[in-house]
DNA sequence: AACATACATCGATAATTCCCGATATACCTA
DNA sequence: TAGGTATATCGGGAATTATCGATGTATGTT
């Protein structure tokens, strides 16, 4: 097989406008989340579920599920700190997918 | 919007293992289609539906539909010659998508 | 312990997608 | 024109996805 089956799942994850939107928001948190604040000192762990939820207009459960989908296929990382879970783009996966398109 | 809505449709098209497989087959027709023969002299127009159908194990109608999906989102070109329709990868779209991943 | 907050999971319904068989359409040949 | 071949389209059942409200679980506060 030329394209690992996993890549199909990544494309499925990207084939939803809300999930794709979330991924673009996470590209530039300062711009997209008014009350965004780096959570962990100098280490940037991303944006917490609640912020994304409030911006999205979808329900909390849907956003939680979508973030878990993005996480499962490796498009974002997840960091639990206290009662918050912070999600952050996984640029390696995204870049790898960009390269994959060239060799696909 | 940062990502054009159309790109979501492209990701949906790629989010199916059979369609993704077809796209990889079309990358190298000589290798994947035993009885492949350039149809149009020196201009390569791609592979006809029947060849893809026979290799796929899916029904003719399904393959025709899948090729039409890939065509609608711009991932392949379609050239009708006589009673055959030849499909060929649209490398521009694929390359553009690769670049998009970097700016996504 | 009791309660509040943040997130995840469950259960359900509507919408979409997958893939099929049947049929229609286009083209070619005799 | 009649018949054959290649592809496209239609209609549908099963499977998957989208999205919700309700509930569960972990953590923090008093």
Coordinates of C-alpha atoms (C1' of nucleotides) in Angstrom, one line a residue:
Chain A
X1 CA 0.0 0.0 0.0
X2 CA 1.3 3.4 -0.9
X3 CA -0.8 5.5 1.3
X4 CA -1.1 4.1 4.8
X5 CA -4.7 3.5 5.8
X6 CA -4.2 6.0 8.7
X7 CA -4.0 8.8 6.1
X8 CA -7.5 8.1 5.1
X9 CA -8.6 8.8 8.6
X10 CA -6.7 12.1 8.6
X11 CA -8.5 13.1 5.4
X12 CA -11.8 12.2 7.0
X13 CA -11.0 14.3 10.0
X14 CA -10.2 17.2 7.7
X15 CA -13.4 16.6 5.7
X16 CA -15.6 18.5 8.1
X17 CA -15.8 22.3 8.0
X18 CA -16.0 22.7 11.7
X19 CA -13.0 20.6 12.4
X20 CA -11.0 22.3 9.7
X21 CA -12.1 25.6 11.1
X22 CA -10.8 24.6 14.5
X23 CA -7.5 23.7 13.1
X24 CA -7.2 27.1 11.4
X25 CA -8.1 28.8 14.7
X26 CA -5.4 26.9 16.5
X27 CA -2.9 28.2 13.9
X28 CA -3.0 31.6 15.5
X29 CA -4.6 31.5 19.0
X30 CA -3.7 35.2 19.9
X31 CA -5.7 36.3 16.9
X32 CA -8.7 34.1 17.2
X33 CA -9.3 33.8 21.0
X34 CA -9.7 37.2 22.6
X35 CA -9.0 36.0 26.1
X36 CA -6.3 33.6 25.1
X37 CA -3.4 33.2 27.5
X38 CA -0.5 30.8 27.3
X39 CA -1.4 28.3 30.0
X40 CA 1.9 26.9 31.0
X41 CA 4.4 29.6 31.3
X42 CA 6.8 29.6 28.4
X43 CA 5.7 26.2 27.1
X44 CA 2.8 26.7 24.8
X45 CA 0.3 23.9 25.3
X46 CA -2.4 25.4 23.1
X47 CA -6.0 26.4 23.7
X48 CA -8.5 24.8 26.2
X49 CA -11.7 23.2 25.1
X50 CA -13.9 25.9 26.6
X51 CA -12.4 28.7 24.5
X52 CA -12.9 26.7 21.3
X53 CA -16.4 25.8 22.4
X54 CA -17.4 29.3 23.1
X55 CA -16.1 30.5 19.7
X56 CA -17.6 27.7 17.7
X57 CA -21.3 28.0 18.3
X58 CA -21.5 24.2 18.7
X59 CA -22.2 22.4 21.9
X60 CA -19.5 21.4 24.4
X61 CA -20.0 17.7 23.7
X62 CA -19.6 18.2 20.0
X63 CA -16.4 20.2 20.3
X64 CA -15.0 17.7 22.8
X65 CA -15.7 14.9 20.4
X66 CA -14.2 16.8 17.4
X67 CA -11.0 17.6 19.3
X68 CA -10.7 14.0 20.3
X69 CA -11.0 13.1 16.6
X70 CA -8.3 15.5 15.6
X71 CA -6.2 14.1 18.4
X72 CA -6.8 10.5 17.5
X73 CA -5.5 11.0 14.0
X74 CA -2.5 13.1 15.3
X75 CA -3.5 16.5 14.0
X76 CA -3.4 18.0 17.5
X77 CA -1.7 17.3 20.8
X78 CA -3.6 17.2 24.0
X79 CA -2.3 18.4 27.4
X80 CA -4.3 18.0 30.6
X81 CA -3.5 20.6 33.2
X82 CA -5.7 20.6 36.2
X83 CA -9.3 20.7 35.0
X84 CA -8.4 22.0 31.6
X85 CA -7.3 20.1 28.5
X86 CA -5.3 22.2 26.1
X87 CA -5.2 21.3 22.4
X88 CA -2.4 22.4 20.1
X89 CA -1.7 21.8 16.4
X90 CA 0.7 19.1 15.7
X91 CA 2.7 20.8 13.0
X92 CA 4.8 17.6 12.3
X93 CA 1.7 15.7 11.2
X94 CA 0.4 18.6 9.2
X95 CA 3.7 19.0 7.5
X96 CA 4.0 15.3 6.8
X97 CA 0.6 15.4 5.2
X98 CA 1.7 18.3 3.0
X99 CA 4.7 16.2 1.9
X100 CA 2.5 13.2 1.4
X101 CA 0.5 15.1 -1.2
X102 CA 3.6 15.4 -3.3
X103 CA 4.4 11.7 -3.2
X104 CA 0.8 10.5 -3.2
Chain B
X1 CA -12.5 32.3 5.9
X2 CA -9.0 31.0 5.7
X3 CA -9.6 27.7 4.0
X4 CA -12.0 27.9 1.1
X5 CA -15.1 25.7 1.6
X6 CA -14.1 23.8 -1.6
X7 CA -11.1 22.4 0.2
X8 CA -13.4 20.6 2.6
X9 CA -14.9 18.8 -0.3
X10 CA -11.5 17.8 -1.5
X11 CA -10.7 16.3 1.9
X12 CA -14.0 14.5 1.9
X13 CA -13.1 13.0 -1.5
X14 CA -9.8 11.8 -0.2
X15 CA -11.4 10.5 3.0
X16 CA -12.4 7.2 1.3
X17 CA -9.9 4.4 0.9
X18 CA -11.1 3.3 -2.5
X19 CA -11.0 6.8 -4.0
X20 CA -7.6 7.4 -2.5
X21 CA -6.5 4.1 -3.9
X22 CA -7.7 5.1 -7.4
X23 CA -5.7 8.3 -7.1
X24 CA -2.5 6.3 -6.3
X25 CA -3.1 3.9 -9.2
X26 CA -3.4 6.9 -11.5
X27 CA 0.0 8.1 -10.4
X28 CA 1.6 5.3 -12.3
X29 CA -0.7 3.7 -14.9
X30 CA 2.0 1.6 -16.6
X31 CA 2.7 -0.1 -13.3
X32 CA -0.9 -0.6 -12.1
X33 CA -2.8 -1.5 -15.2
X34 CA -1.4 -4.4 -17.1
X35 CA -3.1 -3.7 -20.4
X36 CA -2.7 0.1 -20.1
X37 CA -2.0 1.9 -23.3
X38 CA -1.8 5.6 -23.9
X39 CA -5.1 6.3 -25.6
X40 CA -4.4 9.5 -27.5
X41 CA -1.0 9.2 -29.2
X42 CA 1.5 11.3 -27.5
X43 CA -1.0 13.2 -25.4
X44 CA -1.6 11.2 -22.2
X45 CA -5.2 11.5 -21.2
X46 CA -5.1 8.9 -18.5
X47 CA -6.9 5.6 -17.8
X48 CA -10.4 4.6 -18.9
X49 CA -13.2 3.7 -16.4
X50 CA -13.3 0.1 -17.4
X51 CA -9.7 -0.6 -16.5
X52 CA -10.1 1.1 -13.1
X53 CA -13.3 -0.8 -12.6
X54 CA -11.8 -4.2 -13.4
X55 CA -8.9 -3.6 -11.0
X56 CA -11.0 -2.3 -8.2
X57 CA -13.4 -5.1 -7.4
X58 CA -16.2 -2.6 -7.0
X59 CA -19.1 -2.3 -9.4
X60 CA -19.0 -0.2 -12.5
X61 CA -21.5 2.3 -11.2
X62 CA -19.6 2.8 -8.0
X63 CA -16.3 3.5 -9.8
X64 CA -18.0 5.8 -12.3
X65 CA -19.5 7.7 -9.3
X66 CA -16.2 7.8 -7.5
X67 CA -14.4 9.1 -10.6
X68 CA -17.0 11.8 -10.9
X69 CA -16.5 12.8 -7.3
X70 CA -12.7 13.1 -7.9
X71 CA -13.4 15.1 -11.0
X72 CA -15.9 17.4 -9.3
X73 CA -13.4 18.5 -6.7
X74 CA -10.7 18.8 -9.3
X75 CA -8.4 16.0 -8.4
X76 CA -8.6 14.4 -11.8
X77 CA -9.3 15.5 -15.3
X78 CA -11.8 13.7 -17.6
X79 CA -11.4 13.3 -21.3
X80 CA -14.1 11.6 -23.4
X81 CA -12.8 9.9 -26.5
X82 CA -15.4 7.9 -28.4
X83 CA -17.1 5.6 -26.0
X84 CA -14.4 5.9 -23.4
X85 CA -13.8 8.4 -20.7
X86 CA -10.2 8.7 -19.6
X87 CA -9.4 10.0 -16.2
X88 CA -6.0 11.5 -15.3
X89 CA -4.6 13.0 -12.1
X90 CA -4.7 16.7 -11.9
X91 CA -1.3 17.4 -10.4
X92 CA -1.9 21.1 -10.1
X93 CA -4.8 20.5 -7.7
X94 CA -2.8 17.9 -5.7
X95 CA 0.2 20.2 -5.5
X96 CA -1.9 23.1 -4.5
X97 CA -3.4 21.0 -1.7
X98 CA 0.1 20.1 -0.6
X99 CA 1.0 23.8 -0.4
X100 CA -2.3 24.5 1.4
X101 CA -1.3 22.1 4.2
X102 CA 1.7 24.4 4.9
X103 CA -0.4 27.5 5.1
X104 CA -3.4 25.9 6.7
Chain C
dA1 C1' -17.8 16.5 52.6
dA2 C1' -20.3 19.4 49.4
dC3 C1' -20.3 21.9 45.6
dA4 C1' -18.7 24.2 41.3
dT5 C1' -16.1 23.9 37.0
dA6 C1' -14.1 21.7 32.9
dC7 C1' -14.1 18.1 30.1
dA8 C1' -15.4 13.4 28.3
dT9 C1' -18.7 9.9 27.3
dC10 C1' -23.3 8.0 26.3
dG11 C1' -27.6 7.5 23.8
dA12 C1' -30.3 9.2 20.2
dT13 C1' -31.9 11.1 15.8
dA14 C1' -31.3 13.3 11.4
dA15 C1' -28.3 13.7 7.6
dT16 C1' -24.8 11.9 4.7
dT17 C1' -22.0 8.4 2.6
dC18 C1' -21.1 3.8 0.8
dC19 C1' -22.0 0.7 -2.5
dC20 C1' -25.1 -2.0 -5.0
dG21 C1' -28.4 -3.5 -9.1
dA22 C1' -31.1 -1.6 -12.7
dT23 C1' -31.7 1.4 -16.2
dA24 C1' -30.6 5.2 -19.3
dT25 C1' -27.5 7.5 -22.5
dA26 C1' -23.8 8.0 -25.8
dC27 C1' -21.1 6.1 -29.2
dC28 C1' -19.6 2.7 -32.5
dT29 C1' -20.3 -0.9 -36.1
dA30 C1' -22.7 -3.5 -39.3
Chain D
dT1 C1' -31.8 1.1 -38.1
dA2 C1' -30.5 -2.6 -34.9
dG3 C1' -27.4 -4.3 -31.7
dG4 C1' -23.2 -4.0 -28.9
dT5 C1' -20.0 -1.7 -25.7
dA6 C1' -18.6 2.0 -22.4
dT7 C1' -20.0 5.0 -19.2
dA8 C1' -23.4 7.7 -16.5
dT9 C1' -27.3 8.2 -13.6
dC10 C1' -31.2 6.6 -10.7
dG11 C1' -33.2 4.6 -6.6
dG12 C1' -32.4 2.3 -2.4
dG13 C1' -30.7 -0.2 1.9
dA14 C1' -26.9 -0.4 5.1
dA15 C1' -23.4 1.9 7.3
dT16 C1' -21.3 6.0 9.0
dT17 C1' -21.2 10.8 10.5
dA18 C1' -23.0 15.2 12.5
dT19 C1' -24.7 17.0 16.3
dC20 C1' -27.4 17.3 20.2
dG21 C1' -28.9 16.9 25.4
dA22 C1' -28.1 14.3 29.4
dT23 C1' -25.0 12.3 32.4
dG24 C1' -20.4 10.8 34.1
dT25 C1' -15.8 11.8 35.8
dA26 C1' -11.9 14.4 37.3
dT27 C1' -10.2 18.4 39.4
dG28 C1' -10.4 22.4 42.3
dT29 C1' -12.5 25.3 46.2
dT30 C1' -14.6 26.1 50.6

